[in-house]
Every structure is written in C-alpha cells, then in structure tokens.
PDB file of C-alpha atoms in Angstrom:
ATOM      1  CA  MET G 190       0.000   0.000   0.000  1.00 47.00           C
ATOM      2  CA  GLN G 191       1.342   3.350  -1.007  1.00 42.00           C
ATOM      3  CA  PRO G 192       0.676   6.508   0.982  1.00 40.00           C
ATOM      4  CA  SER G 193      -1.494   9.267  -0.484  1.00 40.00           C
ATOM      5  CA  PRO G 194       0.365  11.831  -2.622  1.00 43.00           C
ATOM      6  CA  ALA G 195       1.935  14.625  -0.592  1.00 43.00           C
ATOM      7  CA  GLY G 196      -0.498  17.433   0.083  1.00 45.00           C
ATOM      8  CA  ALA G 197      -3.536  15.506  -1.158  1.00 46.00           C
ATOM      9  CA  PRO G 198      -6.308  15.303   1.433  1.00 45.00           C
ATOM     10  CA  PRO G 199      -7.294  11.712   2.187  1.00 46.00           C
ATOM     11  CA  ARG G 200     -10.650  10.728   0.697  1.00 50.00           C
ATOM     12  CA  SER G 201     -12.829   9.023   3.211  1.00 55.00           C
ATOM     13  CA  ARG G 202     -15.263   6.213   2.367  1.00 88.00           C
ATOM     14  CA  LYS G 203     -17.725   5.086   4.987  1.00 92.00           C
ATOM     15  CA  TYR G 204     -19.712   1.823   4.937  1.00 93.00           C
ATOM     16  CA  LEU G 205     -22.501   0.878   7.338  1.00 90.00           C
ATOM     17  CA  VAL G 206     -22.495  -2.722   8.573  1.00 88.00           C
ATOM     18  CA  ARG G 207     -25.287  -4.322  10.592  1.00 80.00           C
ATOM     19  CA  ASP G 208     -23.847  -5.639  13.835  1.00 71.00           C
ATOM     20  CA  ARG G 209     -25.241  -9.181  13.695  1.00 60.00           C
ATOM     21  CA  ILE G 210     -24.391 -10.380  10.202  1.00 49.00           C
ATOM     22  CA  PHE G 211     -23.097 -13.708  11.393  1.00 49.00           C
ATOM     23  CA  GLY G 212     -26.192 -15.848  11.031  1.00 51.00           C
ATOM     24  CA  ILE G 213     -25.239 -18.659   8.686  1.00 48.00           C
ATOM     25  CA  GLY G 214     -27.555 -18.486   5.711  1.00 55.00           C
ATOM     26  CA  ASP G 215     -28.396 -14.816   6.323  1.00 67.00           C
ATOM     27  CA  ASP G 216     -27.776 -12.266   3.599  1.00 78.00           C
ATOM     28  CA  TYR G 217     -27.266  -8.595   4.375  1.00 82.00           C
ATOM     29  CA  TRP G 218     -26.496  -5.460   2.387  1.00 86.00           C
ATOM     30  CA  ILE G 219     -23.693  -3.178   3.525  1.00 90.00           C
ATOM     31  CA  GLU G 220     -24.575   0.355   2.489  1.00 91.00           C
ATOM     32  CA  ASP G 221     -22.380   3.321   1.698  1.00 90.00           C
ATOM     33  CA  GLU G 222     -22.818   6.549   3.623  1.00 86.00           C
ATOM     34  CA  HIS G 223     -25.456   7.668   1.076  1.00 88.00           C
ATOM     35  CA  GLY G 224     -27.653   4.606   1.675  1.00 88.00           C
ATOM     36  CA  HIS G 225     -26.761   2.799  -1.571  1.00 92.00           C
ATOM     37  CA  HIS G 226     -26.086  -0.942  -1.631  1.00 93.00           C
ATOM     38  CA  ALA G 227     -22.299  -1.314  -1.735  1.00 93.00           C
ATOM     39  CA  PHE G 228     -21.659  -4.955  -0.771  1.00 93.00           C
ATOM     40  CA  LEU G 229     -23.759  -8.018  -0.039  1.00 90.00           C
ATOM     41  CA  VAL G 230     -22.708 -10.282   2.820  1.00 86.00           C
ATOM     42  CA  ASP G 231     -23.792 -13.837   2.046  1.00 84.00           C
ATOM     43  CA  GLY G 232     -23.632 -16.238   5.005  1.00 76.00           C
ATOM     44  CA  LYS G 233     -23.283 -19.638   3.332  1.00 67.00           C
ATOM     45  CA  ALA G 234     -25.672 -22.213   4.773  1.00 50.00           C
ATOM     46  CA  LEU G 235     -25.015 -25.899   5.426  1.00 43.00           C
ATOM     47  CA  ARG G 236     -21.250 -25.658   5.725  1.00 50.00           C
ATOM     48  CA  LEU G 237     -19.157 -27.342   8.394  1.00 51.00           C
ATOM     49  CA  ARG G 238     -17.223 -24.168   8.934  1.00 61.00           C
ATOM     50  CA  GLU G 239     -18.263 -20.547   9.053  1.00 76.00           C
ATOM     51  CA  THR G 240     -18.097 -18.972   5.615  1.00 84.00           C
ATOM     52  CA  PHE G 241     -19.147 -15.513   4.535  1.00 86.00           C
ATOM     53  CA  GLU G 242     -18.893 -14.056   1.064  1.00 91.00           C
ATOM     54  CA  LEU G 243     -18.655 -10.355   0.368  1.00 93.00           C
ATOM     55  CA  LYS G 244     -20.255  -9.634  -3.015  1.00 94.00           C
ATOM     56  CA  ASP G 245     -20.610  -6.559  -5.193  1.00 94.00           C
ATOM     57  CA  PRO G 246     -24.086  -5.189  -6.056  1.00 93.00           C
ATOM     58  CA  GLU G 247     -24.209  -7.525  -9.083  1.00 95.00           C
ATOM     59  CA  ARG G 248     -23.654 -10.425  -6.631  1.00 93.00           C
ATOM     60  CA  ARG G 249     -20.154 -11.290  -7.866  1.00 95.00           C
ATOM     61  CA  VAL G 250     -17.956 -12.677  -5.081  1.00 95.00           C
ATOM     62  CA  LEU G 251     -15.213 -10.226  -4.127  1.00 96.00           C
ATOM     63  CA  ILE G 252     -13.953 -11.756  -0.874  1.00 96.00           C
ATOM     64  CA  THR G 253     -14.552 -15.004   1.018  1.00 94.00           C
ATOM     65  CA  ILE G 254     -14.057 -15.098   4.799  1.00 91.00           C
ATOM     66  CA  ARG G 255     -13.673 -18.513   6.459  1.00 89.00           C
ATOM     67  CA  LYS G 256     -12.959 -19.772   9.931  1.00 82.00           C
ATOM     68  CA  LYS G 257      -9.838 -21.868   9.604  1.00 68.00           C
ATOM     69  CA  MET G 258     -10.406 -25.418  10.772  1.00 62.00           C
ATOM     70  CA  LEU G 259      -7.866 -27.409  12.802  1.00 56.00           C
ATOM     71  CA  ALA G 260      -5.901 -24.367  13.930  1.00 54.00           C
ATOM     72  CA  LEU G 261      -4.464 -24.192  17.459  1.00 55.00           C
ATOM     73  CA  ARG G 262      -5.912 -20.706  17.879  1.00 66.00           C
ATOM     74  CA  ASP G 263      -9.018 -19.333  16.225  1.00 79.00           C
ATOM     75  CA  THR G 264      -8.037 -18.000  12.827  1.00 89.00           C
ATOM     76  CA  MET G 265      -9.996 -16.484   9.965  1.00 91.00           C
ATOM     77  CA  THR G 266      -8.783 -16.630   6.390  1.00 93.00           C
ATOM     78  CA  ILE G 267      -9.666 -14.188   3.655  1.00 96.00           C
ATOM     79  CA  GLU G 268      -9.615 -15.274   0.015  1.00 96.00           C
ATOM     80  CA  ARG G 269     -10.008 -13.465  -3.283  1.00 96.00           C
ATOM     81  CA  ASP G 270     -10.706 -15.433  -6.472  1.00 94.00           C
ATOM     82  CA  ASP G 271     -10.332 -18.702  -4.487  1.00 92.00           C
ATOM     83  CA  GLN G 272      -6.748 -17.724  -3.611  1.00 96.00           C
ATOM     84  CA  PRO G 273      -5.526 -16.945  -0.072  1.00 95.00           C
ATOM     85  CA  LEU G 274      -5.275 -13.209   0.536  1.00 96.00           C
ATOM     86  CA  ALA G 275      -4.863 -12.812   4.308  1.00 96.00           C
ATOM     87  CA  THR G 276      -4.984 -14.557   7.687  1.00 95.00           C
ATOM     88  CA  ILE G 277      -6.343 -12.975  10.878  1.00 95.00           C
ATOM     89  CA  LYS G 278      -5.012 -14.113  14.278  1.00 91.00           C
ATOM     90  CA  ARG G 279      -5.203 -12.791  17.803  1.00 87.00           C
ATOM     91  CA  ARG G 280      -1.993 -11.045  18.723  1.00 77.00           C
ATOM     92  CA  ARG G 281      -2.104 -10.214  22.417  1.00 64.00           C
ATOM     93  CA  LEU G 282      -4.529  -9.255  25.132  1.00 60.00           C
ATOM     94  CA  SER G 283      -4.619  -6.278  27.409  1.00 56.00           C
ATOM     95  CA  LEU G 284      -7.321  -5.297  29.853  1.00 56.00           C
ATOM     96  CA  LEU G 285      -8.902  -2.618  27.670  1.00 56.00           C
ATOM     97  CA  ARG G 286      -7.818  -3.326  24.098  1.00 65.00           C
ATOM     98  CA  ASN G 287      -7.638  -6.356  21.842  1.00 79.00           C
ATOM     99  CA  HIS G 288      -4.906  -6.772  19.254  1.00 88.00           C
ATOM    100  CA  TYR G 289      -5.061  -8.851  16.093  1.00 93.00           C
ATOM    101  CA  ARG G 290      -2.544  -9.328  13.326  1.00 94.00           C
ATOM    102  CA  VAL G 291      -3.560  -9.604   9.696  1.00 96.00           C
ATOM    103  CA  GLU G 292      -0.894 -11.165   7.539  1.00 96.00           C
ATOM    104  CA  LEU G 293      -1.321 -10.698   3.797  1.00 97.00           C
ATOM    105  CA  VAL G 294       0.091 -13.369   1.491  1.00 96.00           C
ATOM    106  CA  ASP G 295       2.775 -10.926   0.291  1.00 96.00           C
ATOM    107  CA  GLY G 296       4.114 -10.728   3.876  1.00 96.00           C
ATOM    108  CA  THR G 297       2.581  -7.337   4.680  1.00 95.00           C
ATOM    109  CA  GLU G 298       1.232  -7.147   8.231  1.00 96.00           C
ATOM    110  CA  LEU G 299      -1.658  -5.013   9.372  1.00 96.00           C
ATOM    111  CA  ASP G 300      -2.353  -4.270  13.024  1.00 95.00           C
ATOM    112  CA  VAL G 301      -5.910  -4.245  14.354  1.00 95.00           C
ATOM    113  CA  SER G 302      -6.353  -2.849  17.842  1.00 93.00           C
ATOM    114  CA  GLY G 303      -8.972  -1.276  20.041  1.00 92.00           C
ATOM    115  CA  LYS G 304     -12.168  -2.275  21.764  1.00 91.00           C
ATOM    116  CA  ILE G 305     -13.308  -4.897  19.252  1.00 91.00           C
ATOM    117  CA  LEU G 306     -16.495  -5.960  21.030  1.00 89.00           C
ATOM    118  CA  ASP G 307     -17.471  -2.296  21.459  1.00 90.00           C
ATOM    119  CA  ARG G 308     -16.901  -1.766  17.700  1.00 92.00           C
ATOM    120  CA  GLU G 309     -14.288   0.912  18.381  1.00 94.00           C
ATOM    121  CA  PHE G 310     -11.021  -0.109  16.723  1.00 96.00           C
ATOM    122  CA  ALA G 311      -8.573   0.721  13.956  1.00 96.00           C
ATOM    123  CA  VAL G 312      -6.732  -1.080  11.168  1.00 97.00           C
ATOM    124  CA  GLU G 313      -3.209   0.242  10.614  1.00 96.00           C
ATOM    125  CA  TYR G 314      -0.262  -0.419   8.331  1.00 95.00           C
ATOM    126  CA  GLU G 315       3.117   0.562   9.791  1.00 94.00           C
ATOM    127  CA  GLY G 316       1.419   2.999  12.168  1.00 92.00           C
ATOM    128  CA  GLU G 317      -0.681   4.676   9.458  1.00 95.00           C
ATOM    129  CA  LEU G 318      -4.449   4.510   9.762  1.00 96.00           C
ATOM    130  CA  LEU G 319      -6.158   2.568   6.954  1.00 96.00           C
ATOM    131  CA  ALA G 320      -9.649   2.250   8.433  1.00 96.00           C
ATOM    132  CA  GLU G 321     -11.498   3.169  11.566  1.00 96.00           C
ATOM    133  CA  ILE G 322     -14.387   1.034  12.796  1.00 95.00           C
ATOM    134  CA  SER G 323     -16.810   2.832  15.071  1.00 93.00           C
ATOM    135  CA  ARG G 324     -20.367   3.187  16.297  1.00 89.00           C
ATOM    136  CA  ARG G 325     -19.896   6.722  17.574  1.00 82.00           C
ATOM    137  CA  TRP G 326     -20.936   8.380  14.291  1.00 68.00           C
ATOM    138  CA  LEU G 327     -24.232   6.526  14.155  1.00 66.00           C
ATOM    139  CA  THR G 328     -27.627   6.771  15.757  1.00 65.00           C
ATOM    140  CA  VAL G 329     -28.834   3.477  14.237  1.00 66.00           C
ATOM    141  CA  CYS G 330     -28.780   0.611  16.747  1.00 68.00           C
ATOM    142  CA  ASP G 331     -26.899  -2.575  15.869  1.00 78.00           C
ATOM    143  CA  THR G 332     -24.848  -0.848  13.167  1.00 85.00           C
ATOM    144  CA  TYR G 333     -21.218   0.187  12.977  1.00 90.00           C
ATOM    145  CA  ALA G 334     -19.275   2.096  10.349  1.00 90.00           C
ATOM    146  CA  VAL G 335     -16.130   1.039   8.537  1.00 94.00           C
ATOM    147  CA  ASN G 336     -14.507   4.325   7.564  1.00 95.00           C
ATOM    148  CA  VAL G 337     -11.822   3.658   4.923  1.00 96.00           C
ATOM    149  CA  VAL G 338      -9.344   6.494   5.316  1.00 94.00           C
ATOM    150  CA  ARG G 339      -6.581   5.889   2.780  1.00 90.00           C
ATOM    151  CA  GLU G 340      -7.263   6.550  -0.895  1.00 86.00           C
ATOM    152  CA  ASP G 341      -5.377   3.444  -2.045  1.00 89.00           C
ATOM    153  CA  ALA G 342      -6.872   1.108   0.555  1.00 92.00           C
ATOM    154  CA  ASP G 343      -9.042  -1.846  -0.494  1.00 94.00           C
ATOM    155  CA  PRO G 344     -12.560  -1.363   1.016  1.00 95.00           C
ATOM    156  CA  PRO G 345     -13.716  -4.995   0.532  1.00 95.00           C
ATOM    157  CA  LEU G 346     -10.556  -6.262   2.250  1.00 96.00           C
ATOM    158  CA  LEU G 347     -10.907  -3.819   5.154  1.00 96.00           C
ATOM    159  CA  ILE G 348     -14.584  -4.684   5.618  1.00 94.00           C
ATOM    160  CA  ALA G 349     -13.644  -8.393   5.575  1.00 94.00           C
ATOM    161  CA  ILE G 350     -10.953  -7.738   8.191  1.00 95.00           C
ATOM    162  CA  ALA G 351     -13.466  -5.924  10.422  1.00 94.00           C
ATOM    163  CA  VAL G 352     -16.015  -8.743  10.059  1.00 89.00           C
ATOM    164  CA  GLY G 353     -13.380 -11.429  10.730  1.00 90.00           C
ATOM    165  CA  VAL G 354     -11.863  -9.708  13.757  1.00 92.00           C
ATOM    166  CA  ILE G 355     -15.270  -9.091  15.328  1.00 89.00           C
ATOM    167  CA  ARG G 356     -16.247 -12.724  14.766  1.00 85.00           C
ATOM    168  CA  LEU G 357     -13.011 -13.989  16.351  1.00 87.00           C
ATOM    169  CA  ALA G 358     -13.511 -11.691  19.371  1.00 87.00           C
ATOM    170  CA  GLU G 359     -17.100 -12.892  19.791  1.00 84.00           C
ATOM    171  CA  ARG G 360     -16.032 -16.541  19.578  1.00 79.00           C
ATOM    172  CA  GLU G 361     -13.368 -15.975  22.234  1.00 78.00           C
ATOM    173  CA  ARG G 362     -15.986 -14.467  24.494  1.00 73.00           C
ATOM    174  CA  GLY G 363     -18.332 -17.406  23.825  1.00 71.00           C
ATOM    175  CA  GLU G 364     -20.928 -15.447  21.842  1.00 55.00           C
ATOM    176  CA  ASP G 365     -21.527 -18.066  19.145  1.00 53.00           C
TER     177      ASP G 365
END
C-alpha cells in the first residue's frame, strides 16, 4: 500500500455494517454513507465451517471469509478469487484493548487494535491509519461504520478484516 500523494487530502469512504451479520444463511447489504447498496454479505448455509462471502451489487464474489479449521488458535482466512489473501489471528490481550494481526500473502502485516467488542477499533499499516471502525458516528442501533481512510486502501478487504476480527472476538468471548 502506497501513501497518499503529498499534500492531497485523504478521501474518506464510509460503509454501514449491521452488527449481527453472522447468522449462517443470512444475507445482508452493507450500504455506503449515502444509503446505496455497496456490498452483499452472504452467510453460506449448510457448511461445516463458518463462511461468509462479500459480493458486489451484481452479486459477484469479491472476498470469502472462512474460519480456519484445525488451527491451534481461532483463525480467519480471507480469500479473493479462491486464492488466499490474508490470515487474521489474535496477537495479544490487554485489559482494555484487543490486538489482532492480519498477515497478507505478500508478507505485509496489518495491526488491528482497540475495543473490538465495542466496535471501536482501527486497522493500521506501519502505524498509518487505513480504516477506523466505530459506532460513535451513528444513531442506528446494531450498526457500525467502517470508515476507509486511505485513498489506495481496499474497502472490501478492510470490511472483511473488520467482520473477521469481530467474529473472532465474539467466539473468544463465547458469543456463538
């Protein structure tokens, strides 16, 4: 990921995600900040493992999120075009903040930290903010925003990271 050109203001893109999208078999539209359908979350039914697909408005699969089976620690994998793209793992625990590491297949590491279960956290690359996940901008219950900050960031990937991290945190807390 390359930083924004010097002097160029970062363009922000905000997506609204319903909080409980994890029902297997449930479909849900993620909307942009103007209320337009941006992505469809498709919870695949009748699978042995949790699988969610993030689709474009024409229902083409952009990203697949899966719970990795037979891992020592809970892990989510993210795929694009049936190829591995990233792996999400818990990094460390503190009393107030959770930390997760996202390792892209090219070796790039993203840091996810904050109050995951409160939907107040950030995704960073080498200390630079890529996306901020928050409820504080919203008045709608059971919704959080994924605010993609960097111009060159990949919104479907960042939404998938937010969904995967939240799911891992809920599983750890026993909220299946």
